[in-house]
């Protein structure tokens, strides 16, 4: 029988399903990988107040129990981290990665939520930078997160992106992929991969009239899924990019505030 590869996402639940855990599990499924999940926070939105969101963290003890269930009880071929929510939880995740020697660690350093450019929990952000990124096989910040993590005012131009990637690699991440996304000042989406030696650029045209909530989660989940199957970072980045582009092209409206990507092909 063909080996079934397993991936774990440690992420938040976006109740309306565009981002976070839902997006990750759908992506694992599409990549033919068995998905498991450790839930960190629940993000609920207010339909009567401009879809403003509130984040409800789960008790740390409960998160630890989930981590033990999966990491000790089953085992994983790759792990992806998303919204963690507190410095204490970052520490627990770091200890878990070390204790169970988890392979193929993909860190999506979720520092912001639902299009708001403000660091959600500064102490958690610092812990991600100092403790989690050094354990990452791949770290996938968007340009806003890259600027924070690399201590730069902004990451906009190609030179900025390359400098930020060098700095994140120096923090200990083996591979750095910076996603320019909608914040790019050009007509392209440019993703840059730096493995400590070379830069690889991937660009696709900007898409109009689409929804891309959850694109970051989906992108890093796709990379984790491919790494779980033994693919190289370079190959998984290319596949992740085309998968995300197709999912954005197929996106659909949920309400006046948000839409969702189509994860199925
Ligand atoms: O896209 C970042 C993100 C990650 N995880 C959860 C989220 C969001 C954005 O809203 O809700 C749970």
PDB file of C-alpha atoms and ligand atoms in Angstrom:
ATOM      1  CA  UNK A   1       0.000   0.000   0.000  1.00  0.00           C
ATOM      2  CA  UNK A   2       1.202   3.474  -0.832  1.00  0.00           C
ATOM      3  CA  UNK A   3       2.432   5.384   2.217  1.00  0.00           C
ATOM      4  CA  UNK A   4      -0.095   7.904   3.491  1.00  0.00           C
ATOM      5  CA  UNK A   5       1.709  11.120   4.430  1.00  0.00           C
ATOM      6  CA  UNK A   6       0.453  13.129   7.388  1.00  0.00           C
ATOM      7  CA  UNK A   7       0.538  16.848   8.066  1.00  0.00           C
ATOM      8  CA  UNK A   8      -0.444  18.810  11.141  1.00  0.00           C
ATOM      9  CA  UNK A   9      -1.688  22.362  11.241  1.00  0.00           C
ATOM     10  CA  UNK A  10      -1.468  24.298  14.503  1.00  0.00           C
ATOM     11  CA  UNK A  11      -3.859  27.110  13.721  1.00  0.00           C
ATOM     12  CA  UNK A  12      -6.877  29.196  14.533  1.00  0.00           C
ATOM     13  CA  UNK A  13     -10.453  28.535  13.472  1.00  0.00           C
ATOM     14  CA  UNK A  14     -11.848  31.248  11.253  1.00  0.00           C
ATOM     15  CA  UNK A  15     -15.487  30.398  11.799  1.00  0.00           C
ATOM     16  CA  UNK A  16     -16.690  31.521   8.354  1.00  0.00           C
ATOM     17  CA  UNK A  17     -14.015  29.285   6.878  1.00  0.00           C
ATOM     18  CA  UNK A  18     -11.918  31.450   4.565  1.00  0.00           C
ATOM     19  CA  UNK A  19      -8.609  31.231   6.407  1.00  0.00           C
ATOM     20  CA  UNK A  20      -6.828  29.328   9.168  1.00  0.00           C
ATOM     21  CA  UNK A  21      -7.532  25.719   9.990  1.00  0.00           C
ATOM     22  CA  UNK A  22     -10.295  25.237   7.419  1.00  0.00           C
ATOM     23  CA  UNK A  23      -8.121  26.457   4.577  1.00  0.00           C
ATOM     24  CA  UNK A  24      -5.205  24.314   5.763  1.00  0.00           C
ATOM     25  CA  UNK A  25      -7.182  21.088   6.013  1.00  0.00           C
ATOM     26  CA  UNK A  26      -8.825  21.599   2.629  1.00  0.00           C
ATOM     27  CA  UNK A  27      -5.402  22.181   1.111  1.00  0.00           C
ATOM     28  CA  UNK A  28      -3.903  19.052   2.719  1.00  0.00           C
ATOM     29  CA  UNK A  29      -6.808  17.077   1.313  1.00  0.00           C
ATOM     30  CA  UNK A  30      -6.312  18.433  -2.210  1.00  0.00           C
ATOM     31  CA  UNK A  31      -2.630  17.539  -2.002  1.00  0.00           C
ATOM     32  CA  UNK A  32      -3.440  13.966  -1.015  1.00  0.00           C
ATOM     33  CA  UNK A  33      -2.089  14.291   2.504  1.00  0.00           C
ATOM     34  CA  UNK A  34      -3.888  13.223   5.684  1.00  0.00           C
ATOM     35  CA  UNK A  35      -4.524  16.360   7.736  1.00  0.00           C
ATOM     36  CA  UNK A  36      -4.616  16.731  11.501  1.00  0.00           C
ATOM     37  CA  UNK A  37      -5.236  19.896  13.470  1.00  0.00           C
ATOM     38  CA  UNK A  38      -4.467  21.510  16.785  1.00  0.00           C
ATOM     39  CA  UNK A  39      -6.834  24.389  17.444  1.00  0.00           C
ATOM     40  CA  UNK A  40      -5.315  27.496  19.057  1.00  0.00           C
ATOM     41  CA  UNK A  41      -7.943  30.269  18.901  1.00  0.00           C
ATOM     42  CA  UNK A  42     -11.435  30.809  17.561  1.00  0.00           C
ATOM     43  CA  UNK A  43     -12.011  33.906  15.442  1.00  0.00           C
ATOM     44  CA  UNK A  44     -15.644  34.994  15.393  1.00  0.00           C
ATOM     45  CA  UNK A  45     -17.022  37.924  13.392  1.00  0.00           C
ATOM     46  CA  UNK A  46     -19.909  40.309  13.982  1.00  0.00           C
ATOM     47  CA  UNK A  47     -22.397  40.474  11.075  1.00  0.00           C
ATOM     48  CA  UNK A  48     -23.995  43.558  12.671  1.00  0.00           C
ATOM     49  CA  UNK A  49     -20.778  45.494  13.115  1.00  0.00           C
ATOM     50  CA  UNK A  50     -18.971  45.559   9.804  1.00  0.00           C
ATOM     51  CA  UNK A  51     -17.733  41.981  10.228  1.00  0.00           C
ATOM     52  CA  UNK A  52     -15.373  43.097  13.000  1.00  0.00           C
ATOM     53  CA  UNK A  53     -13.676  40.115  14.559  1.00  0.00           C
ATOM     54  CA  UNK A  54     -12.891  38.881  18.038  1.00  0.00           C
ATOM     55  CA  UNK A  55     -10.256  36.311  18.877  1.00  0.00           C
ATOM     56  CA  UNK A  56     -10.916  33.752  21.627  1.00  0.00           C
ATOM     57  CA  UNK A  57      -7.805  31.783  22.654  1.00  0.00           C
ATOM     58  CA  UNK A  58      -8.235  28.219  23.907  1.00  0.00           C
ATOM     59  CA  UNK A  59      -6.737  27.305  27.297  1.00  0.00           C
ATOM     60  CA  UNK A  60      -3.063  26.368  26.960  1.00  0.00           C
ATOM     61  CA  UNK A  61      -3.649  23.087  28.763  1.00  0.00           C
ATOM     62  CA  UNK A  62      -6.174  22.071  26.122  1.00  0.00           C
ATOM     63  CA  UNK A  63      -3.799  22.989  23.315  1.00  0.00           C
ATOM     64  CA  UNK A  64      -1.034  20.941  24.946  1.00  0.00           C
ATOM     65  CA  UNK A  65      -3.369  17.943  25.108  1.00  0.00           C
ATOM     66  CA  UNK A  66      -4.083  18.282  21.404  1.00  0.00           C
ATOM     67  CA  UNK A  67      -0.375  18.512  20.604  1.00  0.00           C
ATOM     68  CA  UNK A  68       0.324  15.367  22.605  1.00  0.00           C
ATOM     69  CA  UNK A  69      -2.516  13.524  20.865  1.00  0.00           C
ATOM     70  CA  UNK A  70      -1.060  14.188  17.434  1.00  0.00           C
ATOM     71  CA  UNK A  71       2.691  14.414  17.983  1.00  0.00           C
ATOM     72  CA  UNK A  72       3.126  11.632  20.522  1.00  0.00           C
ATOM     73  CA  UNK A  73       0.049   9.615  19.644  1.00  0.00           C
ATOM     74  CA  UNK A  74       0.260   9.563  15.854  1.00  0.00           C
ATOM     75  CA  UNK A  75       3.345  11.290  14.416  1.00  0.00           C
ATOM     76  CA  UNK A  76       3.608  13.701  11.501  1.00  0.00           C
ATOM     77  CA  UNK A  77       5.587  14.123   8.274  1.00  0.00           C
ATOM     78  CA  UNK A  78       5.231  17.916   8.345  1.00  0.00           C
ATOM     79  CA  UNK A  79       3.846  20.601  10.612  1.00  0.00           C
ATOM     80  CA  UNK A  80       2.521  24.038   9.763  1.00  0.00           C
ATOM     81  CA  UNK A  81       1.941  26.805  12.294  1.00  0.00           C
ATOM     82  CA  UNK A  82      -0.578  29.591  11.770  1.00  0.00           C
ATOM     83  CA  UNK A  83      -2.264  31.915  14.262  1.00  0.00           C
ATOM     84  CA  UNK A  84      -0.791  31.189  17.704  1.00  0.00           C
ATOM     85  CA  UNK A  85      -2.055  34.132  19.714  1.00  0.00           C
ATOM     86  CA  UNK A  86       0.270  34.268  22.726  1.00  0.00           C
ATOM     87  CA  UNK A  87       3.961  34.105  23.605  1.00  0.00           C
ATOM     88  CA  UNK A  88       3.212  31.243  26.005  1.00  0.00           C
ATOM     89  CA  UNK A  89       1.734  29.187  23.199  1.00  0.00           C
ATOM     90  CA  UNK A  90       4.692  29.939  20.929  1.00  0.00           C
ATOM     91  CA  UNK A  91       6.936  28.525  23.692  1.00  0.00           C
ATOM     92  CA  UNK A  92       4.802  25.385  23.941  1.00  0.00           C
ATOM     93  CA  UNK A  93       4.942  24.882  20.179  1.00  0.00           C
ATOM     94  CA  UNK A  94       8.727  25.387  20.216  1.00  0.00           C
ATOM     95  CA  UNK A  95       9.131  22.811  22.999  1.00  0.00           C
ATOM     96  CA  UNK A  96       6.859  20.375  21.143  1.00  0.00           C
ATOM     97  CA  UNK A  97       8.851  20.692  17.912  1.00  0.00           C
ATOM     98  CA  UNK A  98      12.060  19.991  19.832  1.00  0.00           C
ATOM     99  CA  UNK A  99      10.690  17.219  22.040  1.00  0.00           C
ATOM    100  CA  UNK A 100       9.207  15.183  19.189  1.00  0.00           C
ATOM    101  CA  UNK A 101      11.811  16.303  16.629  1.00  0.00           C
ATOM    102  CA  UNK A 102       9.030  17.277  14.247  1.00  0.00           C
ATOM    103  CA  UNK A 103      10.187  17.274  10.613  1.00  0.00           C
ATOM    104  CA  UNK A 104       9.401  19.800   7.882  1.00  0.00           C
ATOM    105  CA  UNK A 105       8.397  22.736  10.049  1.00  0.00           C
ATOM    106  CA  UNK A 106       6.597  25.431   8.038  1.00  0.00           C
ATOM    107  CA  UNK A 107       6.057  28.620  10.015  1.00  0.00           C
ATOM    108  CA  UNK A 108       3.436  30.981   8.659  1.00  0.00           C
ATOM    109  CA  UNK A 109       4.098  33.896  11.007  1.00  0.00           C
ATOM    110  CA  UNK A 110       0.533  35.168  11.280  1.00  0.00           C
ATOM    111  CA  UNK A 111       0.950  38.521  13.004  1.00  0.00           C
ATOM    112  CA  UNK A 112      -2.089  40.290  11.605  1.00  0.00           C
ATOM    113  CA  UNK A 113      -5.692  39.335  10.960  1.00  0.00           C
ATOM    114  CA  UNK A 114      -8.411  40.083   8.430  1.00  0.00           C
ATOM    115  CA  UNK A 115      -6.596  42.794   6.536  1.00  0.00           C
ATOM    116  CA  UNK A 116      -5.614  44.900   9.543  1.00  0.00           C
ATOM    117  CA  UNK A 117      -2.028  46.128   9.415  1.00  0.00           C
ATOM    118  CA  UNK A 118      -1.342  46.105  13.103  1.00  0.00           C
ATOM    119  CA  UNK A 119       0.538  43.422  15.020  1.00  0.00           C
ATOM    120  CA  UNK A 120      -2.131  41.483  16.938  1.00  0.00           C
ATOM    121  CA  UNK A 121      -0.131  40.362  19.966  1.00  0.00           C
ATOM    122  CA  UNK A 122       3.322  41.991  20.125  1.00  0.00           C
ATOM    123  CA  UNK A 123       4.688  39.553  22.728  1.00  0.00           C
ATOM    124  CA  UNK A 124       3.647  36.597  20.555  1.00  0.00           C
ATOM    125  CA  UNK A 125       5.215  38.258  17.517  1.00  0.00           C
ATOM    126  CA  UNK A 126       8.509  38.644  19.386  1.00  0.00           C
ATOM    127  CA  UNK A 127       8.445  35.015  20.501  1.00  0.00           C
ATOM    128  CA  UNK A 128       7.790  33.872  16.925  1.00  0.00           C
ATOM    129  CA  UNK A 129      10.767  35.891  15.772  1.00  0.00           C
ATOM    130  CA  UNK A 130      13.166  34.830  18.488  1.00  0.00           C
ATOM    131  CA  UNK A 131      12.141  31.255  19.223  1.00  0.00           C
ATOM    132  CA  UNK A 132      10.047  29.736  16.449  1.00  0.00           C
ATOM    133  CA  UNK A 133      11.693  31.072  13.298  1.00  0.00           C
ATOM    134  CA  UNK A 134      15.065  29.549  14.254  1.00  0.00           C
ATOM    135  CA  UNK A 135      13.379  26.111  14.064  1.00  0.00           C
ATOM    136  CA  UNK A 136      11.675  26.716  10.724  1.00  0.00           C
ATOM    137  CA  UNK A 137      12.520  24.704   7.640  1.00  0.00           C
ATOM    138  CA  UNK A 138      10.421  27.253   5.778  1.00  0.00           C
ATOM    139  CA  UNK A 139       9.054  30.584   6.962  1.00  0.00           C
ATOM    140  CA  UNK A 140       6.404  32.292   4.821  1.00  0.00           C
ATOM    141  CA  UNK A 141       5.773  35.908   5.879  1.00  0.00           C
ATOM    142  CA  UNK A 142       3.881  38.390   3.762  1.00  0.00           C
ATOM    143  CA  UNK A 143       5.687  41.654   3.183  1.00  0.00           C
ATOM    144  CA  UNK A 144       4.170  43.315   6.257  1.00  0.00           C
ATOM    145  CA  UNK A 145       5.202  40.430   8.507  1.00  0.00           C
ATOM    146  CA  UNK A 146       8.617  40.285   6.832  1.00  0.00           C
ATOM    147  CA  UNK A 147       9.221  43.961   7.651  1.00  0.00           C
ATOM    148  CA  UNK A 148       8.397  43.422  11.311  1.00  0.00           C
ATOM    149  CA  UNK A 149      10.450  40.233  11.617  1.00  0.00           C
ATOM    150  CA  UNK A 150      13.437  41.703   9.761  1.00  0.00           C
ATOM    151  CA  UNK A 151      13.324  45.005  11.653  1.00  0.00           C
ATOM    152  CA  UNK A 152      12.771  47.058   8.512  1.00  0.00           C
ATOM    153  CA  UNK A 153      10.467  50.037   7.979  1.00  0.00           C
ATOM    154  CA  UNK A 154       8.949  48.540   4.863  1.00  0.00           C
ATOM    155  CA  UNK A 155       9.393  45.681   2.428  1.00  0.00           C
ATOM    156  CA  UNK A 156       8.228  46.862  -0.981  1.00  0.00           C
ATOM    157  CA  UNK A 157      10.910  46.757  -3.619  1.00  0.00           C
ATOM    158  CA  UNK A 158      12.816  43.734  -4.839  1.00  0.00           C
ATOM    159  CA  UNK A 159      15.868  44.977  -2.900  1.00  0.00           C
ATOM    160  CA  UNK A 160      13.799  45.259   0.311  1.00  0.00           C
ATOM    161  CA  UNK A 161      12.483  41.734  -0.146  1.00  0.00           C
ATOM    162  CA  UNK A 162      15.956  40.310  -0.670  1.00  0.00           C
ATOM    163  CA  UNK A 163      17.323  42.155   2.354  1.00  0.00           C
ATOM    164  CA  UNK A 164      14.439  40.951   4.536  1.00  0.00           C
ATOM    165  CA  UNK A 165      14.957  37.379   3.312  1.00  0.00           C
ATOM    166  CA  UNK A 166      18.654  37.553   4.228  1.00  0.00           C
ATOM    167  CA  UNK A 167      17.800  38.811   7.694  1.00  0.00           C
ATOM    168  CA  UNK A 168      15.195  36.095   8.309  1.00  0.00           C
ATOM    169  CA  UNK A 169      17.631  33.465   7.137  1.00  0.00           C
ATOM    170  CA  UNK A 170      20.144  34.876   9.607  1.00  0.00           C
ATOM    171  CA  UNK A 171      17.571  34.342  12.374  1.00  0.00           C
ATOM    172  CA  UNK A 172      17.837  30.625  11.625  1.00  0.00           C
ATOM    173  CA  UNK A 173      15.092  29.814   9.125  1.00  0.00           C
ATOM    174  CA  UNK A 174      16.518  27.407   6.543  1.00  0.00           C
ATOM    175  CA  UNK A 175      14.322  28.736   3.741  1.00  0.00           C
ATOM    176  CA  UNK A 176      12.533  32.060   3.571  1.00  0.00           C
ATOM    177  CA  UNK A 177       9.623  32.699   1.224  1.00  0.00           C
ATOM    178  CA  UNK A 178       8.301  36.260   1.201  1.00  0.00           C
ATOM    179  CA  UNK A 179       4.903  36.789  -0.400  1.00  0.00           C
ATOM    180  CA  UNK A 180       4.325  40.229  -1.797  1.00  0.00           C
ATOM    181  CA  UNK A 181       0.597  39.710  -2.366  1.00  0.00           C
ATOM    182  CA  UNK A 182      -1.681  42.695  -2.590  1.00  0.00           C
ATOM    183  CA  UNK A 183       0.751  44.967  -0.817  1.00  0.00           C
ATOM    184  CA  UNK A 184       3.139  44.906  -3.779  1.00  0.00           C
ATOM    185  CA  UNK A 185       3.502  48.174  -5.583  1.00  0.00           C
ATOM    186  CA  UNK A 186       3.696  46.418  -8.972  1.00  0.00           C
ATOM    187  CA  UNK A 187       1.117  44.726 -11.213  1.00  0.00           C
ATOM    188  CA  UNK A 188       2.462  41.342 -10.234  1.00  0.00           C
ATOM    189  CA  UNK A 189       2.406  39.119  -7.211  1.00  0.00           C
ATOM    190  CA  UNK A 190       6.013  38.252  -6.532  1.00  0.00           C
ATOM    191  CA  UNK A 191       7.147  35.509  -4.196  1.00  0.00           C
ATOM    192  CA  UNK A 192      10.816  35.227  -3.375  1.00  0.00           C
ATOM    193  CA  UNK A 193      12.544  32.125  -2.029  1.00  0.00           C
ATOM    194  CA  UNK A 194      15.928  32.419  -0.339  1.00  0.00           C
ATOM    195  CA  UNK A 195      17.733  29.321   0.901  1.00  0.00           C
ATOM    196  CA  UNK A 196      20.816  31.101   2.184  1.00  0.00           C
ATOM    197  CA  UNK A 197      22.529  30.958  -1.197  1.00  0.00           C
ATOM    198  CA  UNK A 198      20.229  31.811  -4.067  1.00  0.00           C
ATOM    199  CA  UNK A 199      17.123  33.830  -4.673  1.00  0.00           C
ATOM    200  CA  UNK A 200      14.304  32.437  -6.767  1.00  0.00           C
ATOM    201  CA  UNK A 201      11.534  34.749  -7.917  1.00  0.00           C
ATOM    202  CA  UNK A 202       8.064  33.605  -8.909  1.00  0.00           C
ATOM    203  CA  UNK A 203       5.642  36.101 -10.282  1.00  0.00           C
ATOM    204  CA  UNK A 204       2.043  35.962 -11.411  1.00  0.00           C
ATOM    205  CA  UNK A 205      -0.257  38.678 -12.662  1.00  0.00           C
ATOM    206  CA  UNK A 206      -2.433  40.538 -10.227  1.00  0.00           C
ATOM    207  CA  UNK A 207      -6.022  39.303 -10.316  1.00  0.00           C
ATOM    208  CA  UNK A 208      -8.938  41.708 -10.070  1.00  0.00           C
ATOM    209  CA  UNK A 209     -12.431  41.126  -8.729  1.00  0.00           C
ATOM    210  CA  UNK A 210     -11.401  38.118  -6.667  1.00  0.00           C
ATOM    211  CA  UNK A 211     -11.162  37.209  -2.997  1.00  0.00           C
ATOM    212  CA  UNK A 212      -7.874  36.181  -1.470  1.00  0.00           C
ATOM    213  CA  UNK A 213      -8.640  35.802   2.238  1.00  0.00           C
ATOM    214  CA  UNK A 214      -6.752  32.732   3.374  1.00  0.00           C
ATOM    215  CA  UNK A 215      -4.262  32.839   0.514  1.00  0.00           C
ATOM    216  CA  UNK A 216      -1.326  32.978   2.919  1.00  0.00           C
ATOM    217  CA  UNK A 217      -2.596  30.044   4.975  1.00  0.00           C
ATOM    218  CA  UNK A 218      -3.298  28.051   1.829  1.00  0.00           C
ATOM    219  CA  UNK A 219       0.122  28.766   0.356  1.00  0.00           C
ATOM    220  CA  UNK A 220       2.032  27.563   3.403  1.00  0.00           C
ATOM    221  CA  UNK A 221      -0.288  24.585   3.925  1.00  0.00           C
ATOM    222  CA  UNK A 222       0.403  23.532   0.329  1.00  0.00           C
ATOM    223  CA  UNK A 223       4.134  23.754   0.968  1.00  0.00           C
ATOM    224  CA  UNK A 224       3.793  21.706   4.181  1.00  0.00           C
ATOM    225  CA  UNK A 225       1.765  19.073   2.326  1.00  0.00           C
ATOM    226  CA  UNK A 226       4.358  18.724  -0.422  1.00  0.00           C
ATOM    227  CA  UNK A 227       7.229  18.590   2.073  1.00  0.00           C
ATOM    228  CA  UNK A 228       5.339  15.852   3.944  1.00  0.00           C
ATOM    229  CA  UNK A 229       5.458  13.879   0.688  1.00  0.00           C
ATOM    230  CA  UNK A 230       9.200  14.392   0.391  1.00  0.00           C
ATOM    231  CA  UNK A 231       9.226  17.155  -2.231  1.00  0.00           C
ATOM    232  CA  UNK A 232      11.910  19.848  -2.254  1.00  0.00           C
ATOM    233  CA  UNK A 233      11.140  23.344  -1.009  1.00  0.00           C
ATOM    234  CA  UNK A 234      11.704  24.740  -4.473  1.00  0.00           C
ATOM    235  CA  UNK A 235       9.279  22.333  -6.155  1.00  0.00           C
ATOM    236  CA  UNK A 236       6.699  22.757  -3.426  1.00  0.00           C
ATOM    237  CA  UNK A 237       6.815  26.532  -3.720  1.00  0.00           C
ATOM    238  CA  UNK A 238       6.031  26.356  -7.445  1.00  0.00           C
ATOM    239  CA  UNK A 239       3.141  23.958  -6.913  1.00  0.00           C
ATOM    240  CA  UNK A 240       1.805  25.982  -3.987  1.00  0.00           C
ATOM    241  CA  UNK A 241       1.868  29.110  -6.084  1.00  0.00           C
ATOM    242  CA  UNK A 242      -0.157  27.631  -8.947  1.00  0.00           C
ATOM    243  CA  UNK A 243      -2.595  25.985  -6.541  1.00  0.00           C
ATOM    244  CA  UNK A 244      -3.226  29.277  -4.710  1.00  0.00           C
ATOM    245  CA  UNK A 245      -3.631  31.178  -7.973  1.00  0.00           C
ATOM    246  CA  UNK A 246      -6.285  28.724  -9.190  1.00  0.00           C
ATOM    247  CA  UNK A 247      -8.070  28.842  -5.824  1.00  0.00           C
ATOM    248  CA  UNK A 248      -8.141  32.666  -5.962  1.00  0.00           C
ATOM    249  CA  UNK A 249      -9.418  32.587  -9.537  1.00  0.00           C
ATOM    250  CA  UNK A 250     -12.271  30.362  -8.388  1.00  0.00           C
ATOM    251  CA  UNK A 251     -13.075  32.486  -5.331  1.00  0.00           C
ATOM    252  CA  UNK A 252     -16.650  33.389  -4.483  1.00  0.00           C
ATOM    253  CA  UNK A 253     -18.575  35.901  -2.374  1.00  0.00           C
ATOM    254  CA  UNK A 254     -19.876  34.958   1.061  1.00  0.00           C
ATOM    255  CA  UNK A 255     -21.437  38.277   2.083  1.00  0.00           C
ATOM    256  CA  UNK A 256     -20.900  42.039   1.756  1.00  0.00           C
ATOM    257  CA  UNK A 257     -17.648  41.763   3.680  1.00  0.00           C
ATOM    258  CA  UNK A 258     -15.816  38.626   2.681  1.00  0.00           C
ATOM    259  CA  UNK A 259     -15.433  35.957   0.075  1.00  0.00           C
ATOM    260  CA  UNK A 260     -13.672  32.614   0.060  1.00  0.00           C
ATOM    261  CA  UNK A 261     -11.186  30.866  -2.170  1.00  0.00           C
ATOM    262  CA  UNK A 262     -12.203  27.665  -3.946  1.00  0.00           C
ATOM    263  CA  UNK A 263      -9.846  25.042  -2.605  1.00  0.00           C
ATOM    264  CA  UNK A 264     -11.239  22.190  -4.649  1.00  0.00           C
ATOM    265  CA  UNK A 265     -10.120  21.728  -8.248  1.00  0.00           C
TER     266      UNK A 265
HETATM  267  O1  LIG B   1      -5.017  34.983   7.227  1.00  0.00           O
HETATM  268  C1  LIG B   1      -4.558  35.010   8.526  1.00  0.00           C
HETATM  269  C2  LIG B   1      -5.436  34.233   9.452  1.00  0.00           C
HETATM  270  C3  LIG B   1      -4.983  33.058   9.980  1.00  0.00           C
HETATM  271  N1  LIG B   1      -5.708  32.302  10.827  1.00  0.00           N
HETATM  272  C4  LIG B   1      -6.968  32.691  11.162  1.00  0.00           C
HETATM  273  C5  LIG B   1      -7.502  33.863  10.664  1.00  0.00           C
HETATM  274  C6  LIG B   1      -6.725  34.666   9.773  1.00  0.00           C
HETATM  275  C7  LIG B   1      -7.260  35.893   9.230  1.00  0.00           C
HETATM  276  O2  LIG B   1      -8.308  36.321   9.514  1.00  0.00           O
HETATM  277  O3  LIG B   1      -8.740  34.221  10.997  1.00  0.00           O
HETATM  278  C8  LIG B   1      -7.735  31.830  12.101  1.00  0.00           C
END
